[in-house]
């Protein structure tokens, strides 16, 4: 088995804006060892979200290859990708992306129910307890604070015991105190579940906790830390 949770080779992605082509990612390669915590760093607009969406199979590169948890996802159809993503990855968004019409409990349980997991409800309750939000289980997202919403979103990302978690500026919409709580929680849960974590941020403080840092500048990975070989 490959020792890597993720291998991305020469990914390129351009967008057409006003009939002009903007190259956001230019032959980006990245390797993430199983169990590691890798940060993708870069200024706003540097392509962090675009890269995460390619690495996680939410969007397709124009060229390049992606091997995610042992599967080459480059040429999978959306019908093949959706269940693969649901089983294999957890995704935490900056703006939470909870389903407004579902309660906190239902939001967390939903990915496990899609998997027809008979333990969905039990696992959702355990996770609610773990993040100290059992009392909020029947609240809807609009009744929760930003920090509470992100804790629920993290539970949802973890309910299927993913092999890899992607987090796109998960503290970006929170004040610094709540941001710190969320980062602490993500790092603790990652260790408890021994999951790989790929996190986009422009916070140097968060990057300092990573095993490796890949820095995006002008569509390329400009520097990467030497703690692991990226
Ligand atoms: N769907 C899209 N259509 C056109 N341009 C896009 C699209 N998504 C992102 N971009 C552009 O790509 C660049 C990188 O965006 P993004 O990946 O969101 O950067 P970051 O997450 O680092 O802030 C920006 O210039 C952004 O405007
Ligand atoms: Mg972004």
Short mmCIF file of C-alpha atoms and ligand atoms in Angstrom, two decimals:
data_model
loop_
_atom_site.label_atom_id
_atom_site.label_comp_id
_atom_site.label_asym_id
_atom_site.label_seq_id
_atom_site.Cartn_x
_atom_site.Cartn_y
_atom_site.Cartn_z
CA UNK A 1 0.00 0.00 0.00
CA UNK A 2 1.20 3.53 -0.72
CA UNK A 3 2.44 5.40 2.35
CA UNK A 4 0.69 8.47 0.98
CA UNK A 5 -2.89 9.54 1.56
CA UNK A 6 -2.67 11.89 -1.40
CA UNK A 7 -0.52 12.23 -4.49
CA UNK A 8 -1.17 15.08 -6.90
CA UNK A 9 0.95 15.34 -10.02
CA UNK A 10 1.26 18.46 -12.18
CA UNK A 11 -2.22 19.86 -11.58
CA UNK A 12 -3.24 22.81 -13.70
CA UNK A 13 -6.48 24.78 -13.58
CA UNK A 14 -7.57 27.88 -15.47
CA UNK A 15 -10.79 29.85 -15.44
CA UNK A 16 -12.28 31.92 -18.21
CA UNK A 17 -13.22 35.34 -16.93
CA UNK A 18 -14.55 37.93 -19.42
CA UNK A 19 -13.13 35.85 -22.27
CA UNK A 20 -9.70 36.01 -20.65
CA UNK A 21 -8.03 32.89 -19.34
CA UNK A 22 -6.68 33.07 -15.81
CA UNK A 23 -4.32 30.30 -14.78
CA UNK A 24 -4.92 29.69 -11.09
CA UNK A 25 -2.80 26.56 -10.68
CA UNK A 26 0.18 25.84 -12.88
CA UNK A 27 1.58 22.29 -12.67
CA UNK A 28 1.23 21.93 -8.92
CA UNK A 29 2.46 18.67 -7.40
CA UNK A 30 1.92 17.65 -3.80
CA UNK A 31 2.37 14.50 -1.74
CA UNK A 32 0.68 14.02 1.64
CA UNK A 33 1.88 11.09 3.78
CA UNK A 34 -0.75 9.11 5.69
CA UNK A 35 -1.33 10.59 9.15
CA UNK A 36 0.35 13.91 8.46
CA UNK A 37 -0.97 17.44 8.90
CA UNK A 38 -0.19 19.51 5.82
CA UNK A 39 -0.96 23.19 5.45
CA UNK A 40 -1.57 24.92 2.14
CA UNK A 41 -0.60 28.51 2.70
CA UNK A 42 -1.03 31.51 0.46
CA UNK A 43 -2.55 34.95 0.18
CA UNK A 44 -6.22 35.48 -0.60
CA UNK A 45 -6.76 34.63 -4.27
CA UNK A 46 -3.62 32.47 -4.50
CA UNK A 47 -5.63 29.35 -5.36
CA UNK A 48 -5.93 27.52 -2.02
CA UNK A 49 -9.66 26.77 -2.36
CA UNK A 50 -9.22 25.77 -5.99
CA UNK A 51 -6.43 23.36 -5.05
CA UNK A 52 -8.42 21.81 -2.19
CA UNK A 53 -11.44 21.31 -4.43
CA UNK A 54 -9.29 19.46 -6.97
CA UNK A 55 -7.49 17.36 -4.36
CA UNK A 56 -10.79 16.29 -2.81
CA UNK A 57 -12.52 15.55 -6.11
CA UNK A 58 -15.05 18.36 -5.80
CA UNK A 59 -13.77 19.80 -9.08
CA UNK A 60 -11.61 18.53 -11.98
CA UNK A 61 -8.18 19.78 -13.03
CA UNK A 62 -7.60 20.74 -16.68
CA UNK A 63 -4.60 18.43 -16.59
CA UNK A 64 -2.67 16.39 -14.06
CA UNK A 65 -3.39 13.37 -11.91
CA UNK A 66 -4.74 12.85 -8.40
CA UNK A 67 -4.45 9.68 -6.36
CA UNK A 68 -6.54 9.90 -3.21
CA UNK A 69 -6.35 7.15 -0.57
CA UNK A 70 -5.20 4.59 -3.09
CA UNK A 71 -7.71 5.49 -5.83
CA UNK A 72 -6.93 7.43 -8.98
CA UNK A 73 -9.83 9.89 -8.94
CA UNK A 74 -8.75 11.86 -12.01
CA UNK A 75 -11.07 10.15 -14.43
CA UNK A 76 -13.91 9.10 -12.14
CA UNK A 77 -17.39 10.31 -13.09
CA UNK A 78 -19.42 12.38 -10.63
CA UNK A 79 -21.61 9.30 -10.00
CA UNK A 80 -18.54 7.35 -8.95
CA UNK A 81 -16.95 10.23 -7.08
CA UNK A 82 -19.87 11.20 -4.83
CA UNK A 83 -20.06 7.91 -2.88
CA UNK A 84 -16.24 7.65 -2.84
CA UNK A 85 -15.98 11.13 -1.33
CA UNK A 86 -18.68 10.37 1.21
CA UNK A 87 -16.85 7.25 2.44
CA UNK A 88 -13.29 8.49 2.22
CA UNK A 89 -13.03 12.21 2.96
CA UNK A 90 -14.36 14.80 5.34
CA UNK A 91 -14.58 18.41 4.19
CA UNK A 92 -14.82 21.45 6.44
CA UNK A 93 -15.70 24.75 4.74
CA UNK A 94 -14.95 28.30 5.83
CA UNK A 95 -18.66 29.18 5.76
CA UNK A 96 -19.85 25.93 7.40
CA UNK A 97 -22.29 24.85 4.60
CA UNK A 98 -24.76 23.25 7.00
CA UNK A 99 -28.16 22.36 5.56
CA UNK A 100 -30.45 25.08 7.00
CA UNK A 101 -33.56 22.89 7.10
CA UNK A 102 -31.88 20.15 9.13
CA UNK A 103 -31.15 20.20 12.87
CA UNK A 104 -27.59 19.97 14.19
CA UNK A 105 -28.12 16.25 14.85
CA UNK A 106 -29.57 15.65 11.37
CA UNK A 107 -26.75 17.56 9.69
CA UNK A 108 -24.18 15.36 11.42
CA UNK A 109 -26.01 12.08 10.82
CA UNK A 110 -26.75 12.77 7.14
CA UNK A 111 -23.49 11.46 5.56
CA UNK A 112 -23.74 8.27 7.63
CA UNK A 113 -27.35 7.77 6.59
CA UNK A 114 -26.31 8.16 2.94
CA UNK A 115 -23.92 5.28 3.66
CA UNK A 116 -26.81 3.29 5.16
CA UNK A 117 -24.87 3.07 8.42
CA UNK A 118 -27.18 1.57 11.09
CA UNK A 119 -25.06 3.34 13.72
CA UNK A 120 -25.67 6.80 12.20
CA UNK A 121 -27.74 8.14 15.10
CA UNK A 122 -25.48 6.66 17.78
CA UNK A 123 -22.37 8.08 16.13
CA UNK A 124 -23.99 11.51 15.67
CA UNK A 125 -24.86 11.64 19.36
CA UNK A 126 -21.35 10.57 20.38
CA UNK A 127 -19.84 13.31 18.23
CA UNK A 128 -22.26 15.92 19.61
CA UNK A 129 -21.17 14.88 23.08
CA UNK A 130 -17.49 15.00 22.08
CA UNK A 131 -17.77 18.62 20.93
CA UNK A 132 -19.91 19.56 23.93
CA UNK A 133 -23.04 20.37 21.95
CA UNK A 134 -25.46 17.64 23.05
CA UNK A 135 -27.84 20.31 24.32
CA UNK A 136 -27.93 21.86 20.85
CA UNK A 137 -28.80 18.70 18.93
CA UNK A 138 -32.32 19.81 18.01
CA UNK A 139 -31.36 23.37 17.09
CA UNK A 140 -31.28 24.51 13.47
CA UNK A 141 -28.15 26.20 12.07
CA UNK A 142 -29.68 29.70 12.32
CA UNK A 143 -30.01 29.15 16.08
CA UNK A 144 -26.29 28.45 16.50
CA UNK A 145 -23.27 30.75 16.79
CA UNK A 146 -20.48 30.61 14.19
CA UNK A 147 -18.24 28.56 16.47
CA UNK A 148 -21.08 26.13 17.23
CA UNK A 149 -21.88 25.78 13.53
CA UNK A 150 -18.27 24.93 12.77
CA UNK A 151 -18.18 22.34 15.56
CA UNK A 152 -21.27 20.72 14.01
CA UNK A 153 -19.66 20.88 10.56
CA UNK A 154 -16.54 19.16 11.93
CA UNK A 155 -18.72 16.38 13.41
CA UNK A 156 -20.41 15.96 10.03
CA UNK A 157 -17.00 15.72 8.36
CA UNK A 158 -15.92 13.02 10.80
CA UNK A 159 -18.97 10.79 11.11
CA UNK A 160 -17.89 8.37 8.39
CA UNK A 161 -14.39 8.05 9.91
CA UNK A 162 -12.71 9.55 6.84
CA UNK A 163 -9.15 8.65 5.92
CA UNK A 164 -8.45 12.29 5.13
CA UNK A 165 -9.94 15.62 6.22
CA UNK A 166 -9.80 18.73 4.04
CA UNK A 167 -10.40 22.03 5.80
CA UNK A 168 -10.61 25.27 3.83
CA UNK A 169 -9.84 28.18 6.16
CA UNK A 170 -12.07 26.65 8.85
CA UNK A 171 -11.48 29.56 11.23
CA UNK A 172 -11.82 32.28 8.58
CA UNK A 173 -15.36 33.27 9.56
CA UNK A 174 -14.76 33.17 13.31
CA UNK A 175 -13.36 35.62 15.84
CA UNK A 176 -9.91 34.74 17.13
CA UNK A 177 -11.10 33.12 20.38
CA UNK A 178 -13.53 30.82 18.55
CA UNK A 179 -10.99 30.24 15.80
CA UNK A 180 -8.53 28.96 18.35
CA UNK A 181 -11.11 26.62 19.88
CA UNK A 182 -11.94 25.21 16.45
CA UNK A 183 -8.29 24.67 15.49
CA UNK A 184 -7.58 23.00 18.82
CA UNK A 185 -10.59 20.73 18.34
CA UNK A 186 -9.64 19.79 14.77
CA UNK A 187 -6.10 18.92 15.80
CA UNK A 188 -7.26 16.90 18.81
CA UNK A 189 -9.81 14.94 16.77
CA UNK A 190 -7.27 14.31 14.05
CA UNK A 191 -4.97 12.71 16.61
CA UNK A 192 -7.74 10.72 18.25
CA UNK A 193 -8.89 9.35 14.89
CA UNK A 194 -5.36 9.21 13.39
CA UNK A 195 -6.60 10.95 10.27
CA UNK A 196 -4.61 12.87 7.67
CA UNK A 197 -5.40 16.60 7.58
CA UNK A 198 -4.93 19.00 4.66
CA UNK A 199 -5.78 22.53 5.71
CA UNK A 200 -5.76 25.81 3.79
CA UNK A 201 -4.96 28.92 5.77
CA UNK A 202 -3.15 32.22 5.60
CA UNK A 203 -2.41 32.12 9.32
CA UNK A 204 1.27 31.62 10.08
CA UNK A 205 0.35 30.61 13.60
CA UNK A 206 -1.69 27.66 12.35
CA UNK A 207 1.01 26.74 9.80
CA UNK A 208 3.55 26.52 12.59
CA UNK A 209 1.70 23.47 13.95
CA UNK A 210 1.82 21.56 10.66
CA UNK A 211 4.14 18.70 9.71
CA UNK A 212 4.65 20.35 6.34
CA UNK A 213 3.71 23.57 4.57
CA UNK A 214 3.11 24.07 0.86
CA UNK A 215 3.09 27.74 -0.07
CA UNK A 216 1.15 28.85 -3.16
CA UNK A 217 2.48 31.86 -5.05
CA UNK A 218 1.45 32.77 -8.60
CA UNK A 219 -0.12 29.38 -9.19
CA UNK A 220 2.94 27.39 -8.19
CA UNK A 221 4.12 25.85 -4.94
CA UNK A 222 6.86 28.32 -4.11
CA UNK A 223 8.26 26.75 -1.00
CA UNK A 224 7.51 23.77 1.10
CA UNK A 225 8.82 23.01 4.54
CA UNK A 226 11.40 20.29 4.92
CA UNK A 227 9.75 18.44 7.75
CA UNK A 228 8.35 15.93 5.26
CA UNK A 229 9.12 15.56 1.61
CA UNK A 230 6.34 17.25 -0.34
N1 LIG B 1 -15.32 29.50 -10.51
C1 LIG B 1 -14.41 30.46 -10.78
N2 LIG B 1 -14.50 31.22 -11.90
C2 LIG B 1 -13.59 32.16 -12.18
N3 LIG B 1 -12.54 32.47 -11.39
C3 LIG B 1 -12.41 31.76 -10.25
C4 LIG B 1 -13.33 30.74 -9.88
N4 LIG B 1 -12.94 30.21 -8.69
C5 LIG B 1 -11.82 30.90 -8.33
N5 LIG B 1 -11.51 31.81 -9.26
C6 LIG B 1 -10.34 32.72 -9.23
O1 LIG B 1 -9.20 31.94 -8.98
C7 LIG B 1 -8.30 32.61 -8.12
C8 LIG B 1 -8.02 31.74 -6.90
O2 LIG B 1 -9.19 31.64 -6.11
P1 LIG B 1 -9.27 30.75 -4.81
O3 LIG B 1 -8.87 29.36 -5.15
O4 LIG B 1 -10.63 30.93 -4.23
O5 LIG B 1 -8.13 31.41 -3.90
P2 LIG B 1 -7.97 31.41 -2.30
O6 LIG B 1 -8.78 30.30 -1.75
O7 LIG B 1 -6.48 31.22 -2.09
O8 LIG B 1 -8.41 32.75 -1.83
C9 LIG B 1 -8.92 33.96 -7.81
O9 LIG B 1 -8.38 34.89 -8.67
C10 LIG B 1 -10.38 33.71 -8.09
O10 LIG B 1 -11.00 34.91 -8.48
MG1 LIG B 2 -10.25 30.26 -0.36
#
